[in-house]
Amino acid sequence: MTALEPGDAEAATAEPPAPVGPLKPAAPVPAGDSTSRPTGVLGPEHRALSVGIVSVVLLIAFEATAVGTAMPVAARELDGVALYAFAFSAYFTTSLFAMVLAGQWADRSGPLAPLATGISAFGAGLLLSGTAVGMWPFILGRAVQGLGGGLVIVALYVVVSRAYPERLRPAIMASFAAAWVVPSVVGPLAAGTVTEHIGWRWVFIGIPVLVVPPLALALPAIRRRAAGPADPAAPPVAFDRRRIRLALGISAGAGLLQYAGQDLRWLSLAPAAAGAALLVPAVLGLLPAGTWRSARGLPSVVLLRGVAAGAFVAAESFVPLMLVTERGLSPTLAGLSLAAGGATWAFGSYVQSRPRLEPYRERLMAGGMVLVAVAIATAPSVLFEAVPVWIVAVAWGVGCLGMGAVIASTSVLLLKLSAPEEAGTNSAALQISDGLSNVLLLAAGGAAFAALGGGAAGGHAATATAAADATAAATGSHPAAFAAVFLPMAAVALAGVWVAVRVRVPAGTGAGAGERRH
């Protein structure tokens, strides 16, 4: 499964952090501050924070891999298979709105409040879904969970930007990626066992309890090192109501387009047009100016994140279904064909964190996109009987290696190019690009799949349905339908190579270049 994610040679200063008195709140530690002897992410000053936030990512990763396994059983028991896709779109659409809100909230008052609120909403959404007696309450729980997930991911980026010096940011981003390795292998198996022997509800209800220990470890450290506004002396900045309205527009537009992509009738043109009308101005207003044309610097970083994540997730969603329906693998074996990718993804993130590779980061990202494009283009070769099925596992391991380098590098570069007071807003833009491209390319891939005889299954719903009932998912499937998904996504990934070479900031411009917005 892919990650939500998610070595600079900067000299550390010897100035210690300001003392904190009993009546004075802790001021945020500037990103470049350090002790006279630089330490790693597990050094004494960062250990509690690192363990805490990586544990939060670990649990979110486990939820992402486990819930997808239990979802088909839940939908059948709640008599809601017809509404199955909305359980995914509800999460995506609300998380897009929450990302914008979290960016402004964190820039205004620090990441502590949005992080705590996001974790609470995430847990509440799991409990709502786990105790639902009908499909619509279940979908409501997924929507609440999406709000929490959007708040958490942006807040974590702001924590990294404030609490870690620039030289340690690649390492903590690599740790985020590494936190997905075990869940990507264990999550589906554990969730399947719990669903079969105890019941699907416990997959949802059990996770909120596990989040308490890492929160107890992380929140005090965040309060000491990253609480409050970036500049405590500056007057409070009001919420930008225009951006909030645009966030609502991007969420609603994405939801309408996803619905239209799953309902291939002429009547669907109406919600598709409405979705586009909402989405286009919202995207232009929320992403850095020049993102759509890959302007150099920050706009290209944001665009590359969307290109990489969208192409990879859209293709990955169809891999298990292809192996089950076209090559006769069991759902378990088909799912395990992607398991090795967790380790190679983490290794790619580790490679980009090496200080000696910092001068070559742009080349590393371009090379990573080449690996992603090759992996996606290779996967449908198993549609030919003469090609062994293990080719997919090898190809996906190679693709995940590239993704690990690219995704972690976009995170590192975004924080490097962002002023401290804009880290939240720019982190939100990065996550919006990621989430929105997932929705749009999944919708496009699902529409192409259905139009060429792939049946009603598509996107995330296709993967989960295949795991639950391969025979039903296979109805009307055809090799050409899979080729219509993988080959265009490989072309999108290949376009990412060109975007990657444009992330370098032109000489003479400082951090924050390209941050002006419409």
Short mmCIF file of C-alpha atoms in Angstrom, two decimals:
data_model
loop_
_atom_site.label_atom_id
_atom_site.label_comp_id
_atom_site.label_asym_id
_atom_site.label_seq_id
_atom_site.Cartn_x
_atom_site.Cartn_y
_atom_site.Cartn_z
CA MET A 1 0.00 0.00 0.00
CA THR A 2 1.11 3.50 -0.59
CA ALA A 3 1.96 5.90 1.99
CA LEU A 4 0.32 8.96 3.04
CA GLU A 5 3.33 10.41 3.81
CA PRO A 6 5.17 11.82 4.85
CA GLY A 7 20.82 15.57 5.05
CA ASP A 8 20.93 19.31 4.23
CA ALA A 9 24.35 20.75 4.93
CA GLU A 10 23.11 23.50 7.20
CA ALA A 11 25.42 24.51 10.03
CA ALA A 12 23.82 24.10 13.44
CA THR A 13 23.96 26.98 15.89
CA ALA A 14 25.13 26.62 19.44
CA GLU A 15 22.44 28.82 20.92
CA PRO A 16 20.28 26.85 23.41
CA PRO A 17 16.50 27.22 23.44
CA ALA A 18 15.06 29.90 25.66
CA PRO A 19 14.16 28.73 29.18
CA VAL A 20 10.50 28.15 29.90
CA GLY A 21 9.10 29.59 33.11
CA PRO A 22 6.06 28.25 34.94
CA LEU A 23 3.85 31.13 33.76
CA LYS A 24 5.27 31.52 30.27
CA PRO A 25 4.25 29.19 27.43
CA ALA A 26 7.03 27.51 25.55
CA ALA A 27 8.12 29.32 22.41
CA PRO A 28 8.57 27.27 19.27
CA VAL A 29 12.12 26.24 18.55
CA PRO A 30 13.35 27.60 15.19
CA ALA A 31 13.99 24.93 12.61
CA GLY A 32 17.68 25.64 12.43
CA ASP A 33 18.37 25.60 16.20
CA SER A 34 20.39 22.80 17.67
CA THR A 35 22.82 22.08 20.44
CA SER A 36 26.56 22.49 19.95
CA ARG A 37 26.82 18.76 19.22
CA PRO A 38 24.37 17.82 16.47
CA THR A 39 22.32 14.74 17.25
CA GLY A 40 20.01 12.53 15.20
CA VAL A 41 16.25 12.17 15.32
CA LEU A 42 16.64 9.73 18.22
CA GLY A 43 19.03 11.96 20.15
CA PRO A 44 18.04 13.10 23.65
CA GLU A 45 16.35 16.32 22.54
CA HIS A 46 14.26 14.71 19.79
CA ARG A 47 13.72 11.14 21.00
CA ALA A 48 10.29 11.50 22.64
CA LEU A 49 8.93 13.59 19.79
CA SER A 50 10.30 11.29 17.09
CA VAL A 51 8.99 8.11 18.69
CA GLY A 52 5.62 9.73 19.34
CA ILE A 53 4.91 11.14 15.88
CA VAL A 54 6.30 8.10 14.05
CA SER A 55 4.03 5.92 16.21
CA VAL A 56 1.05 8.05 15.18
CA VAL A 57 2.01 7.53 11.52
CA LEU A 58 2.40 3.79 12.21
CA LEU A 59 -1.17 3.54 13.53
CA ILE A 60 -2.57 5.60 10.65
CA ALA A 61 -0.74 3.28 8.25
CA PHE A 62 -2.16 0.22 9.99
CA GLU A 63 -5.66 1.68 9.78
CA ALA A 64 -5.27 2.44 6.07
CA THR A 65 -4.21 -1.12 5.26
CA ALA A 66 -6.56 -2.87 7.69
CA VAL A 67 -9.79 -0.99 7.06
CA GLY A 68 -9.67 -1.71 3.33
CA THR A 69 -9.69 -5.42 4.13
CA ALA A 70 -12.73 -5.17 6.43
CA MET A 71 -14.68 -2.72 4.27
CA PRO A 72 -16.32 -5.20 1.85
CA VAL A 73 -17.63 -7.34 4.70
CA ALA A 74 -18.99 -4.25 6.43
CA ALA A 75 -20.75 -3.08 3.26
CA ARG A 76 -22.43 -6.43 2.74
CA GLU A 77 -23.56 -6.71 6.35
CA LEU A 78 -24.94 -3.17 6.28
CA ASP A 79 -26.70 -3.85 2.96
CA GLY A 80 -24.76 -1.02 1.36
CA VAL A 81 -22.74 -2.52 -1.50
CA ALA A 82 -24.42 -0.09 -3.90
CA LEU A 83 -22.98 2.79 -1.83
CA TYR A 84 -19.58 1.18 -1.40
CA ALA A 85 -17.56 3.73 -3.37
CA PHE A 86 -18.91 6.59 -1.26
CA ALA A 87 -17.16 5.16 1.79
CA PHE A 88 -13.90 6.09 0.03
CA SER A 89 -14.95 9.33 -1.63
CA ALA A 90 -16.35 10.64 1.68
CA TYR A 91 -12.92 10.24 3.26
CA PHE A 92 -11.10 11.91 0.37
CA THR A 93 -13.43 14.88 -0.01
CA THR A 94 -13.53 15.84 3.66
CA SER A 95 -9.77 15.38 4.04
CA LEU A 96 -9.17 17.87 1.21
CA PHE A 97 -11.12 20.51 3.14
CA ALA A 98 -9.38 19.63 6.41
CA MET A 99 -5.94 20.04 4.84
CA VAL A 100 -6.63 23.69 4.00
CA LEU A 101 -8.11 24.34 7.42
CA ALA A 102 -5.15 22.68 9.14
CA GLY A 103 -2.65 24.76 7.17
CA GLN A 104 -4.20 28.04 8.28
CA TRP A 105 -4.81 26.82 11.81
CA ALA A 106 -1.21 25.66 12.26
CA ASP A 107 0.26 28.86 10.79
CA ARG A 108 -1.98 30.93 13.07
CA SER A 109 -1.56 29.15 16.40
CA GLY A 110 0.84 26.24 15.92
CA PRO A 111 0.35 22.55 15.07
CA LEU A 112 -0.63 21.29 18.53
CA ALA A 113 -4.35 22.13 18.37
CA PRO A 114 -5.01 20.82 14.83
CA LEU A 115 -3.02 17.66 15.57
CA ALA A 116 -4.93 16.90 18.77
CA THR A 117 -8.26 17.74 17.12
CA GLY A 118 -7.39 15.64 14.08
CA ILE A 119 -6.48 12.58 16.12
CA SER A 120 -9.73 12.95 18.10
CA ALA A 121 -11.80 13.25 14.90
CA PHE A 122 -9.96 10.33 13.34
CA GLY A 123 -10.77 8.13 16.33
CA ALA A 124 -14.37 9.37 16.51
CA GLY A 125 -14.87 8.53 12.83
CA LEU A 126 -13.58 5.00 13.38
CA LEU A 127 -15.98 4.55 16.30
CA LEU A 128 -18.91 5.90 14.26
CA SER A 129 -18.20 3.48 11.43
CA GLY A 130 -17.53 0.59 13.78
CA THR A 131 -20.88 1.02 15.56
CA ALA A 132 -22.97 1.96 12.49
CA VAL A 133 -26.25 0.11 11.94
CA GLY A 134 -26.66 1.29 8.35
CA MET A 135 -24.50 2.28 5.40
CA TRP A 136 -25.14 6.01 5.57
CA PRO A 137 -24.02 6.27 9.23
CA PHE A 138 -21.01 4.20 8.19
CA ILE A 139 -20.23 6.71 5.42
CA LEU A 140 -20.67 9.56 7.90
CA GLY A 141 -18.02 7.96 10.08
CA ARG A 142 -15.66 7.75 7.12
CA ALA A 143 -16.25 11.45 6.43
CA VAL A 144 -15.41 12.36 10.04
CA GLN A 145 -12.34 10.17 9.80
CA GLY A 146 -11.28 12.05 6.65
CA LEU A 147 -11.53 15.35 8.50
CA GLY A 148 -9.23 13.99 11.17
CA GLY A 149 -6.77 12.52 8.68
CA GLY A 150 -6.48 15.82 6.79
CA LEU A 151 -5.81 17.76 9.99
CA VAL A 152 -3.21 15.27 11.21
CA ILE A 153 -1.07 14.99 8.09
CA VAL A 154 -0.62 18.75 7.65
CA ALA A 155 -0.04 19.32 11.36
CA LEU A 156 2.72 16.69 11.35
CA TYR A 157 4.50 18.49 8.53
CA VAL A 158 4.41 21.73 10.51
CA VAL A 159 5.77 19.91 13.58
CA VAL A 160 8.68 18.67 11.48
CA SER A 161 9.35 22.15 10.08
CA ARG A 162 9.47 23.73 13.55
CA ALA A 163 10.91 21.08 15.81
CA TYR A 164 13.70 19.64 13.62
CA PRO A 165 16.70 21.42 12.09
CA GLU A 166 16.88 21.23 8.33
CA ARG A 167 19.64 18.62 8.40
CA LEU A 168 17.32 16.16 10.24
CA ARG A 169 14.19 16.60 8.14
CA PRO A 170 15.14 14.02 5.47
CA ALA A 171 15.72 11.47 8.24
CA ILE A 172 12.36 12.02 9.97
CA MET A 173 10.57 11.87 6.59
CA ALA A 174 12.35 8.56 5.95
CA SER A 175 11.11 7.38 9.35
CA PHE A 176 7.54 8.23 8.32
CA ALA A 177 7.97 6.02 5.25
CA ALA A 178 9.54 3.23 7.31
CA ALA A 179 6.49 3.29 9.59
CA TRP A 180 4.45 1.90 6.67
CA VAL A 181 6.57 -1.23 6.18
CA VAL A 182 5.12 -3.48 8.89
CA PRO A 183 1.49 -2.34 8.43
CA SER A 184 1.69 -2.96 4.67
CA VAL A 185 2.50 -6.62 5.37
CA VAL A 186 0.74 -7.30 8.67
CA GLY A 187 -2.28 -5.00 8.33
CA PRO A 188 -4.32 -6.95 5.76
CA LEU A 189 -3.54 -10.32 7.37
CA ALA A 190 -4.38 -9.10 10.88
CA ALA A 191 -7.56 -7.37 9.70
CA GLY A 192 -8.63 -10.47 7.79
CA THR A 193 -8.15 -12.64 10.87
CA VAL A 194 -10.05 -10.24 13.13
CA THR A 195 -12.85 -9.86 10.59
CA GLU A 196 -13.22 -13.62 10.17
CA HIS A 197 -13.03 -14.67 13.83
CA ILE A 198 -14.28 -11.66 15.82
CA GLY A 199 -16.07 -9.38 13.38
CA TRP A 200 -15.35 -6.44 11.10
CA ARG A 201 -16.48 -3.89 13.70
CA TRP A 202 -13.44 -4.59 15.89
CA VAL A 203 -11.10 -3.52 13.09
CA PHE A 204 -12.62 -0.04 13.42
CA ILE A 205 -13.27 0.04 17.16
CA GLY A 206 -9.89 -1.33 18.26
CA ILE A 207 -7.62 1.23 16.60
CA PRO A 208 -8.65 4.38 18.59
CA VAL A 209 -7.51 2.76 21.83
CA LEU A 210 -4.02 2.17 20.41
CA VAL A 211 -3.46 5.83 19.59
CA VAL A 212 -3.43 6.96 23.25
CA PRO A 213 0.17 5.90 24.15
CA PRO A 214 1.91 7.68 21.23
CA LEU A 215 -0.18 10.79 21.84
CA ALA A 216 0.82 10.80 25.51
CA LEU A 217 4.45 10.71 24.38
CA ALA A 218 4.25 13.18 21.50
CA LEU A 219 1.95 15.96 22.72
CA PRO A 220 4.15 17.18 25.62
CA ALA A 221 7.17 17.27 23.30
CA ILE A 222 5.19 19.18 20.66
CA ARG A 223 4.02 21.63 23.33
CA ARG A 224 7.63 22.32 24.30
CA ARG A 225 9.16 22.54 20.84
CA ALA A 226 6.48 23.56 18.32
CA ALA A 227 3.51 25.15 20.09
CA GLY A 228 2.25 28.64 19.35
CA PRO A 229 2.61 30.79 16.23
CA ALA A 230 5.88 30.85 14.30
CA ASP A 231 6.47 34.45 15.42
CA PRO A 232 4.98 34.94 18.91
CA ALA A 233 5.59 38.71 18.69
CA ALA A 234 3.52 39.12 15.51
CA PRO A 235 -0.20 39.95 15.78
CA PRO A 236 -2.54 36.96 15.31
CA VAL A 237 -3.46 36.30 11.69
CA ALA A 238 -7.18 35.87 10.99
CA PHE A 239 -8.45 32.87 9.08
CA ASP A 240 -8.68 33.52 5.35
CA ARG A 241 -12.37 33.03 4.65
CA ARG A 242 -11.79 33.01 0.91
CA ARG A 243 -9.45 30.04 1.22
CA ILE A 244 -11.96 28.24 3.42
CA ARG A 245 -14.62 28.73 0.73
CA LEU A 246 -12.20 27.48 -1.90
CA ALA A 247 -11.50 24.44 0.27
CA LEU A 248 -15.21 23.65 0.37
CA GLY A 249 -15.29 24.07 -3.40
CA ILE A 250 -12.40 21.69 -4.00
CA SER A 251 -13.96 19.05 -1.75
CA ALA A 252 -17.38 19.28 -3.36
CA GLY A 253 -15.92 19.41 -6.87
CA ALA A 254 -13.74 16.35 -6.29
CA GLY A 255 -16.69 14.42 -4.90
CA LEU A 256 -18.91 15.28 -7.88
CA LEU A 257 -16.23 14.30 -10.38
CA GLN A 258 -15.62 11.01 -8.63
CA TYR A 259 -19.34 10.26 -8.64
CA ALA A 260 -19.58 11.10 -12.35
CA GLY A 261 -16.61 8.86 -13.14
CA GLN A 262 -18.33 5.89 -11.54
CA ASP A 263 -21.69 6.39 -13.29
CA LEU A 264 -21.08 6.22 -17.04
CA ARG A 265 -24.40 7.66 -18.23
CA TRP A 266 -25.22 10.85 -20.10
CA LEU A 267 -26.90 12.17 -16.98
CA SER A 268 -23.52 12.08 -15.25
CA LEU A 269 -22.31 14.95 -17.43
CA ALA A 270 -24.26 17.34 -15.21
CA PRO A 271 -22.43 16.50 -11.94
CA ALA A 272 -19.16 16.31 -13.88
CA ALA A 273 -19.63 19.84 -15.22
CA ALA A 274 -20.64 21.13 -11.79
CA GLY A 275 -17.63 19.46 -10.22
CA ALA A 276 -15.26 20.99 -12.75
CA ALA A 277 -16.82 24.44 -12.25
CA LEU A 278 -16.16 24.19 -8.53
CA LEU A 279 -12.79 22.51 -8.79
CA VAL A 280 -10.89 24.65 -11.30
CA PRO A 281 -11.08 28.02 -9.50
CA ALA A 282 -10.49 26.30 -6.15
CA VAL A 283 -7.31 24.60 -7.41
CA LEU A 284 -6.01 27.83 -8.91
CA GLY A 285 -6.64 29.62 -5.62
CA LEU A 286 -5.25 27.01 -3.23
CA LEU A 287 -2.11 25.81 -5.00
CA PRO A 288 0.97 27.99 -5.60
CA ALA A 289 0.78 30.20 -8.68
CA GLY A 290 2.24 28.41 -11.68
CA THR A 291 1.59 24.88 -10.38
CA TRP A 292 -0.45 23.91 -13.44
CA ARG A 293 2.44 24.88 -15.77
CA SER A 294 5.19 23.51 -13.51
CA ALA A 295 6.85 26.83 -12.72
CA ARG A 296 10.30 26.33 -11.22
CA GLY A 297 10.67 25.91 -7.48
CA LEU A 298 7.78 25.34 -5.09
CA PRO A 299 5.04 25.04 -7.79
CA SER A 300 6.90 22.14 -9.43
CA VAL A 301 7.43 20.45 -6.06
CA VAL A 302 3.68 20.58 -5.40
CA LEU A 303 2.83 19.38 -8.92
CA LEU A 304 5.33 16.53 -8.77
CA ARG A 305 3.76 15.25 -5.57
CA GLY A 306 0.39 15.01 -7.28
CA VAL A 307 1.76 13.45 -10.47
CA ALA A 308 3.69 10.76 -8.57
CA ALA A 309 1.01 9.92 -6.01
CA GLY A 310 -1.93 9.97 -8.39
CA ALA A 311 -0.36 7.80 -11.10
CA PHE A 312 1.00 5.28 -8.60
CA VAL A 313 -2.14 4.93 -6.46
CA ALA A 314 -4.45 4.68 -9.49
CA ALA A 315 -2.32 1.89 -10.96
CA GLU A 316 -1.77 0.08 -7.66
CA SER A 317 -5.50 -0.09 -7.00
CA PHE A 318 -5.91 -2.40 -10.01
CA VAL A 319 -2.95 -4.73 -9.43
CA PRO A 320 -4.65 -7.26 -7.09
CA LEU A 321 -7.80 -7.27 -9.23
CA MET A 322 -5.74 -8.00 -12.36
CA LEU A 323 -3.87 -10.86 -10.69
CA VAL A 324 -7.07 -12.41 -9.33
CA THR A 325 -9.23 -12.10 -12.42
CA GLU A 326 -6.67 -12.64 -15.19
CA ARG A 327 -4.12 -15.00 -13.61
CA GLY A 328 -6.24 -16.84 -11.04
CA LEU A 329 -4.32 -15.91 -7.89
CA SER A 330 -6.07 -15.99 -4.55
CA PRO A 331 -6.88 -12.57 -3.06
CA THR A 332 -4.29 -13.15 -0.32
CA LEU A 333 -1.49 -13.92 -2.76
CA ALA A 334 -2.52 -11.02 -4.99
CA GLY A 335 -2.37 -8.64 -2.04
CA LEU A 336 0.96 -9.99 -0.89
CA SER A 337 2.42 -9.24 -4.32
CA LEU A 338 2.52 -5.62 -3.18
CA ALA A 339 3.87 -6.32 0.30
CA ALA A 340 7.57 -6.08 -0.58
CA GLY A 341 6.95 -2.55 -1.79
CA GLY A 342 6.75 -1.31 1.78
CA ALA A 343 10.39 -2.22 2.40
CA THR A 344 11.69 -0.78 -0.87
CA TRP A 345 9.65 2.41 -0.34
CA ALA A 346 11.32 2.83 3.05
CA PHE A 347 14.72 2.17 1.50
CA GLY A 348 14.10 4.83 -1.15
CA SER A 349 13.23 7.29 1.61
CA TYR A 350 16.40 6.31 3.46
CA VAL A 351 18.53 6.86 0.36
CA GLN A 352 17.25 10.41 -0.14
CA SER A 353 18.03 11.23 3.49
CA ARG A 354 21.80 10.68 3.03
CA PRO A 355 23.64 14.06 3.29
CA ARG A 356 26.05 13.23 0.48
CA LEU A 357 23.13 12.96 -1.97
CA GLU A 358 21.67 16.38 -1.13
CA PRO A 359 23.37 18.15 -4.11
CA TYR A 360 21.81 15.55 -6.43
CA ARG A 361 18.27 15.58 -5.04
CA GLU A 362 16.67 16.73 -8.31
CA ARG A 363 18.40 13.96 -10.27
CA LEU A 364 17.36 11.46 -7.62
CA MET A 365 13.72 12.54 -7.99
CA ALA A 366 13.86 12.34 -11.78
CA GLY A 367 15.38 8.86 -11.56
CA GLY A 368 12.68 7.86 -9.08
CA MET A 369 9.95 8.89 -11.52
CA VAL A 370 11.61 6.80 -14.23
CA LEU A 371 11.43 3.78 -11.92
CA VAL A 372 7.76 4.49 -11.20
CA ALA A 373 6.92 4.76 -14.90
CA VAL A 374 8.77 1.53 -15.70
CA ALA A 375 7.01 -0.34 -12.87
CA ILE A 376 3.53 0.77 -13.94
CA ALA A 377 4.22 -0.05 -17.60
CA THR A 378 5.63 -3.49 -16.69
CA ALA A 379 2.75 -4.61 -14.46
CA PRO A 380 0.22 -5.36 -17.26
CA SER A 381 2.75 -7.65 -18.97
CA VAL A 382 1.29 -10.45 -16.80
CA LEU A 383 -1.83 -10.27 -18.96
CA PHE A 384 0.22 -12.57 -21.23
CA GLU A 385 0.21 -16.13 -19.89
CA ALA A 386 3.88 -16.62 -20.76
CA VAL A 387 4.93 -13.91 -18.29
CA PRO A 388 5.37 -15.21 -14.71
CA VAL A 389 3.22 -13.48 -12.09
CA TRP A 390 6.20 -12.76 -9.84
CA ILE A 391 7.20 -10.07 -12.36
CA VAL A 392 4.55 -7.85 -10.78
CA ALA A 393 6.10 -8.19 -7.32
CA VAL A 394 9.54 -7.30 -8.70
CA ALA A 395 8.20 -4.40 -10.74
CA TRP A 396 6.23 -3.01 -7.81
CA GLY A 397 9.24 -3.23 -5.56
CA VAL A 398 11.18 -1.15 -8.09
CA GLY A 399 8.33 1.36 -8.36
CA CYS A 400 8.07 1.72 -4.60
CA LEU A 401 11.82 2.36 -4.43
CA GLY A 402 11.31 5.32 -6.76
CA MET A 403 8.24 6.50 -4.87
CA GLY A 404 10.10 6.45 -1.57
CA ALA A 405 12.77 8.76 -2.95
CA VAL A 406 10.30 11.10 -4.67
CA ILE A 407 7.63 11.45 -1.97
CA ALA A 408 10.09 12.05 0.86
CA SER A 409 12.09 14.48 -1.29
CA THR A 410 9.02 16.56 -2.13
CA SER A 411 8.32 16.86 1.59
CA VAL A 412 11.89 17.92 2.33
CA LEU A 413 11.99 20.46 -0.49
CA LEU A 414 8.62 21.94 0.42
CA LEU A 415 9.78 22.70 3.96
CA LYS A 416 13.09 24.04 2.65
CA LEU A 417 11.29 26.43 0.29
CA SER A 418 8.72 27.59 2.87
CA ALA A 419 9.09 30.43 5.35
CA PRO A 420 8.25 29.25 8.90
CA GLU A 421 4.98 31.19 9.00
CA GLU A 422 3.87 29.59 5.70
CA ALA A 423 4.83 25.98 6.40
CA GLY A 424 1.25 25.05 7.22
CA THR A 425 -0.28 26.64 4.12
CA ASN A 426 2.33 25.16 1.80
CA SER A 427 2.12 21.73 3.45
CA ALA A 428 -1.64 21.87 2.88
CA ALA A 429 -1.02 22.64 -0.80
CA LEU A 430 1.28 19.60 -1.07
CA GLN A 431 -1.31 17.32 0.49
CA ILE A 432 -4.12 18.78 -1.62
CA SER A 433 -2.11 18.01 -4.75
CA ASP A 434 -1.58 14.46 -3.46
CA GLY A 435 -5.19 13.80 -2.45
CA LEU A 436 -6.82 15.53 -5.40
CA SER A 437 -4.72 13.68 -7.95
CA ASN A 438 -5.66 10.40 -6.26
CA VAL A 439 -9.35 11.21 -6.66
CA LEU A 440 -9.11 12.44 -10.25
CA LEU A 441 -6.82 9.74 -11.64
CA LEU A 442 -8.72 6.99 -9.82
CA ALA A 443 -11.92 8.33 -11.35
CA ALA A 444 -10.32 8.50 -14.81
CA GLY A 445 -8.85 5.02 -14.47
CA GLY A 446 -12.12 3.59 -13.21
CA ALA A 447 -14.04 5.18 -16.07
CA ALA A 448 -11.63 3.79 -18.68
CA PHE A 449 -11.74 0.37 -17.04
CA ALA A 450 -15.54 0.26 -17.07
CA ALA A 451 -15.82 1.66 -20.59
CA LEU A 452 -13.61 -1.12 -22.02
CA GLY A 453 -15.45 -4.00 -20.41
CA GLY A 454 -14.05 -4.00 -16.91
CA GLY A 455 -17.44 -4.13 -15.23
CA ALA A 456 -18.55 -1.90 -12.40
CA ALA A 457 -15.42 -2.33 -10.28
CA GLY A 458 -12.86 0.45 -10.28
CA GLY A 459 -10.41 2.40 -8.17
CA HIS A 460 -10.19 1.61 -4.47
CA ALA A 461 -13.52 -0.12 -4.67
CA ALA A 462 -12.10 -2.50 -7.24
CA THR A 463 -9.22 -3.53 -5.02
CA ALA A 464 -11.33 -4.11 -1.95
CA THR A 465 -14.08 -5.89 -3.87
CA ALA A 466 -11.54 -8.22 -5.42
CA ALA A 467 -10.21 -9.10 -1.99
CA ALA A 468 -13.73 -9.85 -0.79
CA ASP A 469 -15.23 -11.62 -3.79
CA ALA A 470 -13.01 -12.20 -6.80
CA THR A 471 -15.73 -13.80 -8.85
CA ALA A 472 -18.11 -10.89 -8.50
CA ALA A 473 -15.40 -8.34 -9.23
CA ALA A 474 -14.35 -10.17 -12.33
CA THR A 475 -17.71 -9.78 -14.05
CA GLY A 476 -17.15 -8.36 -17.50
CA SER A 477 -13.38 -7.89 -17.00
CA HIS A 478 -11.11 -7.92 -20.05
CA PRO A 479 -7.34 -7.53 -20.53
CA ALA A 480 -7.80 -4.38 -22.62
CA ALA A 481 -9.59 -2.75 -19.70
CA PHE A 482 -6.53 -3.19 -17.50
CA ALA A 483 -4.19 -1.93 -20.22
CA ALA A 484 -6.39 1.19 -20.44
CA VAL A 485 -5.56 1.89 -16.80
CA PHE A 486 -1.88 1.05 -16.55
CA LEU A 487 -0.48 2.51 -19.77
CA PRO A 488 -1.94 6.03 -19.36
CA MET A 489 -0.76 6.08 -15.72
CA ALA A 490 2.73 5.10 -16.89
CA ALA A 491 2.61 8.07 -19.28
CA VAL A 492 1.60 10.37 -16.40
CA ALA A 493 4.52 9.08 -14.32
CA LEU A 494 6.90 9.63 -17.24
CA ALA A 495 5.72 13.24 -17.46
CA GLY A 496 6.78 13.50 -13.82
CA VAL A 497 10.42 13.13 -14.94
CA TRP A 498 10.16 16.51 -16.69
CA VAL A 499 8.48 18.07 -13.65
CA ALA A 500 11.24 16.72 -11.38
CA VAL A 501 13.98 18.57 -13.26
CA ARG A 502 12.15 21.86 -12.61
CA VAL A 503 12.04 21.71 -8.82
CA ARG A 504 15.38 23.48 -8.41
CA VAL A 505 14.95 27.13 -7.43
CA PRO A 506 16.56 29.47 -10.00
CA ALA A 507 19.80 31.15 -8.90
CA GLY A 508 19.24 34.45 -7.12
CA THR A 509 15.93 33.55 -5.51
CA GLY A 510 15.55 32.57 -1.89
CA ALA A 511 13.44 30.15 0.03
CA GLY A 512 9.81 30.71 -0.63
CA ALA A 513 10.27 31.37 -4.34
CA GLY A 514 7.10 30.67 -6.21
CA GLU A 515 4.89 31.00 -3.14
CA ARG A 516 2.77 33.88 -4.41
CA ARG A 517 -0.81 32.78 -4.91
CA HIS A 518 -3.75 33.84 -6.99
#
